[in-house]
PDB file of C-alpha atoms in Angstrom:
ATOM      1  CA  HIS A  58       1.143  26.553   1.972  1.00  0.00           C
ATOM      2  CA  ASP A  59       2.947  24.535   3.443  1.00  0.00           C
ATOM      3  CA  PRO A  60       1.928  21.195   2.835  1.00  0.00           C
ATOM      4  CA  VAL A  61       3.553  19.053   6.127  1.00  0.00           C
ATOM      5  CA  ALA A  62       1.142  21.561   7.679  1.00  0.00           C
ATOM      6  CA  HIS A  63      -2.058  19.597   6.463  1.00  0.00           C
ATOM      7  CA  TRP A  64      -1.289  16.096   6.379  1.00  0.00           C
ATOM      8  CA  GLN A  65      -3.483  13.896   8.380  1.00  0.00           C
ATOM      9  CA  PRO A  66      -3.474  10.163   8.470  1.00  0.00           C
ATOM     10  CA  ARG A  67      -6.673   8.693   6.677  1.00  0.00           C
ATOM     11  CA  SER A  68      -9.379   7.930   8.565  1.00  0.00           C
ATOM     12  CA  GLU A  69     -10.463   4.064   8.077  1.00  0.00           C
ATOM     13  CA  MET A  70      -7.138   3.471   7.588  1.00  0.00           C
ATOM     14  CA  ALA A  71      -6.538   5.010  10.988  1.00  0.00           C
ATOM     15  CA  ALA A  72      -8.827   2.630  12.903  1.00  0.00           C
ATOM     16  CA  LEU A  73      -6.883  -0.090  12.277  1.00  0.00           C
ATOM     17  CA  GLU A  74      -4.221   1.281  15.292  1.00  0.00           C
ATOM     18  CA  GLU A  75      -5.155   1.002  18.627  1.00  0.00           C
ATOM     19  CA  SER A  76      -6.302   3.908  20.542  1.00  0.00           C
ATOM     20  CA  GLN A  77      -3.068   3.818  22.575  1.00  0.00           C
ATOM     21  CA  GLY A  78      -1.454   4.666  19.199  1.00  0.00           C
ATOM     22  CA  GLU A  79       0.437   1.011  18.848  1.00  0.00           C
ATOM     23  CA  PRO A  80       0.536  -0.980  15.477  1.00  0.00           C
ATOM     24  CA  ALA A  81      -2.869  -2.775  14.706  1.00  0.00           C
ATOM     25  CA  GLU A  82      -2.897  -6.633  14.094  1.00  0.00           C
ATOM     26  CA  ALA A  83      -1.469  -7.584  10.853  1.00  0.00           C
ATOM     27  CA  PRO A  84      -4.194  -8.756   8.139  1.00  0.00           C
ATOM     28  CA  THR A  85      -5.527 -10.953   6.785  1.00  0.00           C
ATOM     29  CA  PHE A  86      -5.371 -12.024   2.765  1.00  0.00           C
ATOM     30  CA  MET A  87      -9.231 -11.567   1.397  1.00  0.00           C
ATOM     31  CA  HIS A  88      -9.911 -12.716  -1.686  1.00  0.00           C
ATOM     32  CA  PRO A  89     -12.535 -15.399  -3.184  1.00  0.00           C
ATOM     33  CA  ALA A  90     -10.313 -17.360  -5.357  1.00  0.00           C
ATOM     34  CA  TYR A  91      -6.859 -17.012  -3.566  1.00  0.00           C
ATOM     35  CA  GLU A  92      -5.576 -16.964  -0.609  1.00  0.00           C
ATOM     36  CA  LEU A  93      -1.950 -16.378   0.826  1.00  0.00           C
ATOM     37  CA  VAL A  94       0.012 -19.326   2.131  1.00  0.00           C
ATOM     38  CA  ASP A  95       2.904 -18.938   4.882  1.00  0.00           C
ATOM     39  CA  GLY A  96       2.586 -15.216   4.626  1.00  0.00           C
ATOM     40  CA  ASP A  97       3.978 -14.733   0.988  1.00  0.00           C
ATOM     41  CA  LYS A  98       2.686 -17.250  -1.847  1.00  0.00           C
ATOM     42  CA  ILE A  99      -0.948 -16.116  -3.295  1.00  0.00           C
ATOM     43  CA  VAL A 100      -2.246 -19.745  -4.868  1.00  0.00           C
ATOM     44  CA  ARG A 101      -5.506 -20.127  -6.391  1.00  0.00           C
ATOM     45  CA  LYS A 102      -7.954 -21.524  -4.162  1.00  0.00           C
ATOM     46  CA  ASP A 103      -9.907 -25.087  -5.399  1.00  0.00           C
ATOM     47  CA  VAL A 104     -12.101 -22.798  -7.547  1.00  0.00           C
ATOM     48  CA  PRO A 105     -13.379 -22.456 -11.290  1.00  0.00           C
ATOM     49  CA  PRO A 106     -11.163 -20.369 -13.126  1.00  0.00           C
ATOM     50  CA  PRO A 107     -12.490 -17.311 -15.030  1.00  0.00           C
ATOM     51  CA  THR A 108     -14.746 -17.805 -18.129  1.00  0.00           C
ATOM     52  CA  SER A 109     -14.279 -14.946 -20.129  1.00  0.00           C
ATOM     53  CA  ALA A 110     -11.473 -11.963 -20.874  1.00  0.00           C
ATOM     54  CA  GLU A 111     -14.461  -9.520 -18.657  1.00  0.00           C
ATOM     55  CA  GLN A 112     -13.941 -12.360 -16.133  1.00  0.00           C
ATOM     56  CA  ASP A 113     -10.237 -12.662 -15.823  1.00  0.00           C
ATOM     57  CA  ALA A 114     -10.179  -9.259 -16.245  1.00  0.00           C
ATOM     58  CA  GLU A 115     -12.172  -8.713 -13.033  1.00  0.00           C
ATOM     59  CA  GLU A 116     -10.590 -11.280 -10.967  1.00  0.00           C
ATOM     60  CA  ASN A 117      -6.713  -9.775 -11.460  1.00  0.00           C
ATOM     61  CA  ARG A 118      -8.527  -6.647 -10.681  1.00  0.00           C
ATOM     62  CA  THR A 119      -9.540  -7.321  -7.918  1.00  0.00           C
ATOM     63  CA  LEU A 120      -6.461  -9.524  -6.261  1.00  0.00           C
ATOM     64  CA  LEU A 121      -4.283  -6.532  -7.372  1.00  0.00           C
ATOM     65  CA  SER A 122      -6.612  -4.689  -5.183  1.00  0.00           C
ATOM     66  CA  GLU A 123      -6.576  -6.974  -2.392  1.00  0.00           C
ATOM     67  CA  MET A 124      -2.306  -7.065  -2.850  1.00  0.00           C
ATOM     68  CA  VAL A 125      -2.086  -3.533  -2.297  1.00  0.00           C
ATOM     69  CA  ARG A 126      -4.535  -3.766   0.354  1.00  0.00           C
ATOM     70  CA  TYR A 127      -2.895  -6.513   2.350  1.00  0.00           C
ATOM     71  CA  VAL A 128       0.504  -4.943   1.834  1.00  0.00           C
ATOM     72  CA  THR A 129      -0.709  -1.155   2.937  1.00  0.00           C
ATOM     73  CA  THR A 130      -2.444  -2.610   5.711  1.00  0.00           C
ATOM     74  CA  THR A 131       0.346  -4.574   6.772  1.00  0.00           C
ATOM     75  CA  MET A 132       2.655  -1.418   6.759  1.00  0.00           C
ATOM     76  CA  LEU A 133       0.459  -0.282   8.856  1.00  0.00           C
ATOM     77  CA  SER A 134       0.731  -2.677  11.343  1.00  0.00           C
ATOM     78  CA  MET A 135       4.733  -2.810  11.488  1.00  0.00           C
ATOM     79  CA  GLY A 136       4.061   1.261  12.766  1.00  0.00           C
ATOM     80  CA  PHE A 137       3.318   2.979   9.435  1.00  0.00           C
ATOM     81  CA  HIS A 138       0.957   5.818   9.319  1.00  0.00           C
ATOM     82  CA  GLU A 139      -0.347   6.722   6.223  1.00  0.00           C
ATOM     83  CA  LYS A 140      -0.422  10.316   5.119  1.00  0.00           C
ATOM     84  CA  TRP A 141      -1.957  12.432   2.392  1.00  0.00           C
ATOM     85  CA  ILE A 142      -0.370  15.334   0.274  1.00  0.00           C
ATOM     86  CA  PRO A 143      -1.398  17.760   0.111  1.00  0.00           C
ATOM     87  CA  HIS A 144      -4.104  16.842   2.577  1.00  0.00           C
ATOM     88  CA  GLU A 145      -6.980  14.309   2.992  1.00  0.00           C
ATOM     89  CA  GLU A 146      -9.692  16.428   1.345  1.00  0.00           C
ATOM     90  CA  ALA A 147      -7.968  17.483  -1.022  1.00  0.00           C
ATOM     91  CA  GLU A 148      -8.764  17.101  -5.023  1.00  0.00           C
ATOM     92  CA  ALA A 149      -5.718  16.118  -5.942  1.00  0.00           C
ATOM     93  CA  LYS A 150      -3.875  14.176  -3.734  1.00  0.00           C
ATOM     94  CA  CYS A 151      -0.962  11.438  -3.261  1.00  0.00           C
ATOM     95  CA  PRO A 152      -0.715   9.035   0.032  1.00  0.00           C
ATOM     96  CA  ILE A 153       2.797   8.621   1.832  1.00  0.00           C
ATOM     97  CA  TYR A 154       3.215   6.386   4.560  1.00  0.00           C
ATOM     98  CA  CYS A 155       5.731   7.234   6.858  1.00  0.00           C
ATOM     99  CA  THR A 156       7.018   5.475  10.791  1.00  0.00           C
ATOM    100  CA  GLU A 157       6.939   7.869  13.568  1.00  0.00           C
ATOM    101  CA  GLY A 158       9.542  10.291  14.173  1.00  0.00           C
ATOM    102  CA  TRP A 159      10.468  10.737  10.605  1.00  0.00           C
ATOM    103  CA  GLU A 160      10.916  14.269  10.771  1.00  0.00           C
ATOM    104  CA  SER A 161      13.576  14.207  13.069  1.00  0.00           C
ATOM    105  CA  ALA A 162      15.200  11.013  12.682  1.00  0.00           C
ATOM    106  CA  PRO A 163      19.043  10.978  12.289  1.00  0.00           C
ATOM    107  CA  LYS A 164      18.256   8.238   9.932  1.00  0.00           C
ATOM    108  CA  LEU A 165      15.508   8.049   7.292  1.00  0.00           C
ATOM    109  CA  LEU A 166      14.766   5.479   4.217  1.00  0.00           C
ATOM    110  CA  VAL A 167      12.602   7.534   1.869  1.00  0.00           C
ATOM    111  CA  VAL A 168      11.554   4.565  -0.752  1.00  0.00           C
ATOM    112  CA  ILE A 169      10.168   6.839  -3.847  1.00  0.00           C
ATOM    113  CA  ILE A 170       8.160   4.258  -6.203  1.00  0.00           C
ATOM    114  CA  ASN A 171       8.494   5.684  -9.867  1.00  0.00           C
ATOM    115  CA  GLN A 172       7.399   3.168 -12.331  1.00  0.00           C
ATOM    116  CA  VAL A 173       4.099   3.605 -13.984  1.00  0.00           C
ATOM    117  CA  GLY A 174       1.254   2.244 -12.419  1.00  0.00           C
ATOM    118  CA  SER A 175       2.969   1.011  -9.572  1.00  0.00           C
ATOM    119  CA  GLN A 176       1.520   1.126  -5.985  1.00  0.00           C
ATOM    120  CA  ALA A 177       2.911   1.627  -2.136  1.00  0.00           C
ATOM    121  CA  GLY A 178       4.843  -0.652  -0.682  1.00  0.00           C
ATOM    122  CA  LEU A 179       5.195  -3.201  -4.196  1.00  0.00           C
ATOM    123  CA  TRP A 180       8.548  -3.336  -6.052  1.00  0.00           C
ATOM    124  CA  SER A 181       6.560  -5.401  -8.443  1.00  0.00           C
ATOM    125  CA  ARG A 182       3.053  -6.891  -8.947  1.00  0.00           C
ATOM    126  CA  SER A 183       4.695  -9.847 -11.101  1.00  0.00           C
ATOM    127  CA  LEU A 184       7.325 -10.758  -9.075  1.00  0.00           C
ATOM    128  CA  CYS A 185       4.347 -10.489  -5.928  1.00  0.00           C
ATOM    129  CA  PHE A 186       2.488 -13.131  -8.109  1.00  0.00           C
ATOM    130  CA  SER A 187       5.497 -15.131  -9.612  1.00  0.00           C
ATOM    131  CA  HIS A 188       7.604 -15.296  -6.909  1.00  0.00           C
ATOM    132  CA  GLY A 189       5.397 -14.466  -3.818  1.00  0.00           C
ATOM    133  CA  LEU A 190       5.552 -11.387  -1.392  1.00  0.00           C
ATOM    134  CA  LYS A 191       8.339 -11.725   0.169  1.00  0.00           C
ATOM    135  CA  SER A 192       9.925 -11.054  -3.302  1.00  0.00           C
ATOM    136  CA  GLY A 193       8.033  -8.433  -5.017  1.00  0.00           C
ATOM    137  CA  SER A 194       6.736  -6.724  -1.754  1.00  0.00           C
ATOM    138  CA  MET A 195       9.006  -4.343   0.434  1.00  0.00           C
ATOM    139  CA  LEU A 196       7.729  -5.895   3.223  1.00  0.00           C
ATOM    140  CA  GLU A 197      11.136  -7.500   4.720  1.00  0.00           C
ATOM    141  CA  TYR A 198      13.014  -4.494   3.383  1.00  0.00           C
ATOM    142  CA  LEU A 199      11.558  -1.936   5.406  1.00  0.00           C
ATOM    143  CA  GLN A 200      11.207  -4.203   8.454  1.00  0.00           C
ATOM    144  CA  HIS A 201      14.979  -4.512   8.114  1.00  0.00           C
ATOM    145  CA  ALA A 202      15.252  -0.552   8.024  1.00  0.00           C
ATOM    146  CA  ILE A 203      12.765  -0.388  10.929  1.00  0.00           C
ATOM    147  CA  ASP A 204      14.676  -2.989  13.079  1.00  0.00           C
ATOM    148  CA  ALA A 205      18.316  -0.964  11.822  1.00  0.00           C
ATOM    149  CA  GLY A 206      17.151   2.119  13.624  1.00  0.00           C
ATOM    150  CA  TYR A 207      15.615   3.635  10.187  1.00  0.00           C
ATOM    151  CA  ALA A 208      12.363   6.493   9.887  1.00  0.00           C
ATOM    152  CA  VAL A 209      11.223   5.021   6.862  1.00  0.00           C
ATOM    153  CA  MET A 210       8.957   6.999   4.234  1.00  0.00           C
ATOM    154  CA  VAL A 211       7.106   5.164   1.313  1.00  0.00           C
ATOM    155  CA  LEU A 212       6.394   7.627  -1.360  1.00  0.00           C
ATOM    156  CA  ASN A 213       4.233   7.245  -4.074  1.00  0.00           C
ATOM    157  CA  PRO A 214       4.160   9.943  -6.610  1.00  0.00           C
ATOM    158  CA  ASN A 215       2.156   8.127  -9.685  1.00  0.00           C
ATOM    159  CA  SER A 216      -0.735   7.968  -7.313  1.00  0.00           C
ATOM    160  CA  ASN A 217      -1.960  11.055  -7.793  1.00  0.00           C
ATOM    161  CA  SER A 218      -5.426  11.781  -9.485  1.00  0.00           C
ATOM    162  CA  VAL A 219      -8.952  13.920  -9.541  1.00  0.00           C
ATOM    163  CA  THR A 220     -11.651  13.480 -12.092  1.00  0.00           C
ATOM    164  CA  LEU A 221     -12.712  16.601 -13.414  1.00  0.00           C
ATOM    165  CA  PRO A 222     -16.426  17.832 -13.344  1.00  0.00           C
ATOM    166  CA  GLY A 223     -17.942  17.517 -16.672  1.00  0.00           C
ATOM    167  CA  GLU A 224     -14.863  15.547 -18.294  1.00  0.00           C
ATOM    168  CA  PRO A 225     -14.804  11.930 -18.916  1.00  0.00           C
ATOM    169  CA  GLY A 226     -12.259   9.931 -17.039  1.00  0.00           C
ATOM    170  CA  SER A 227      -9.482  11.500 -14.970  1.00  0.00           C
ATOM    171  CA  ALA A 228      -6.610  13.897 -15.062  1.00  0.00           C
ATOM    172  CA  SER A 229      -3.328  12.121 -13.638  1.00  0.00           C
ATOM    173  CA  GLY A 230      -0.136  13.673 -12.241  1.00  0.00           C
TER     174      GLY A 230
END
């Protein structure tokens, strides 16, 4: 069974691309308590801080989620396409990001994320928070590779999980 033959772009991400296949516009960072300054620094807005550990955990979860959404959507605007291994309808699946022509490119950069809990497009969540997206995300490096004529694939083998029927929680692999 050839997983490459079943790769399909994720439909909600494909909507971000124009009908001619051109990259979409760069996204806007949207979080109720944080803003992105100069396309780099994640800065707290003038809003009250969380008042409980639960609120703090929720704010951190939503901030990470927005940061990942922003970075992966920016990758799409750079010309990446989201693909699913083995395919989008599979019970256990993993998203990867590829530039056009990666299958036959003479120069191919493959980025494999190997840290538990890491996300596609990010070197380090904590660096994104403390030093900005230019330090903590892959965006500038990916753009340099594209500018140098490389096709690029960003893999994230840690992002593969399935919830089993009748089982509490999920199995990851």
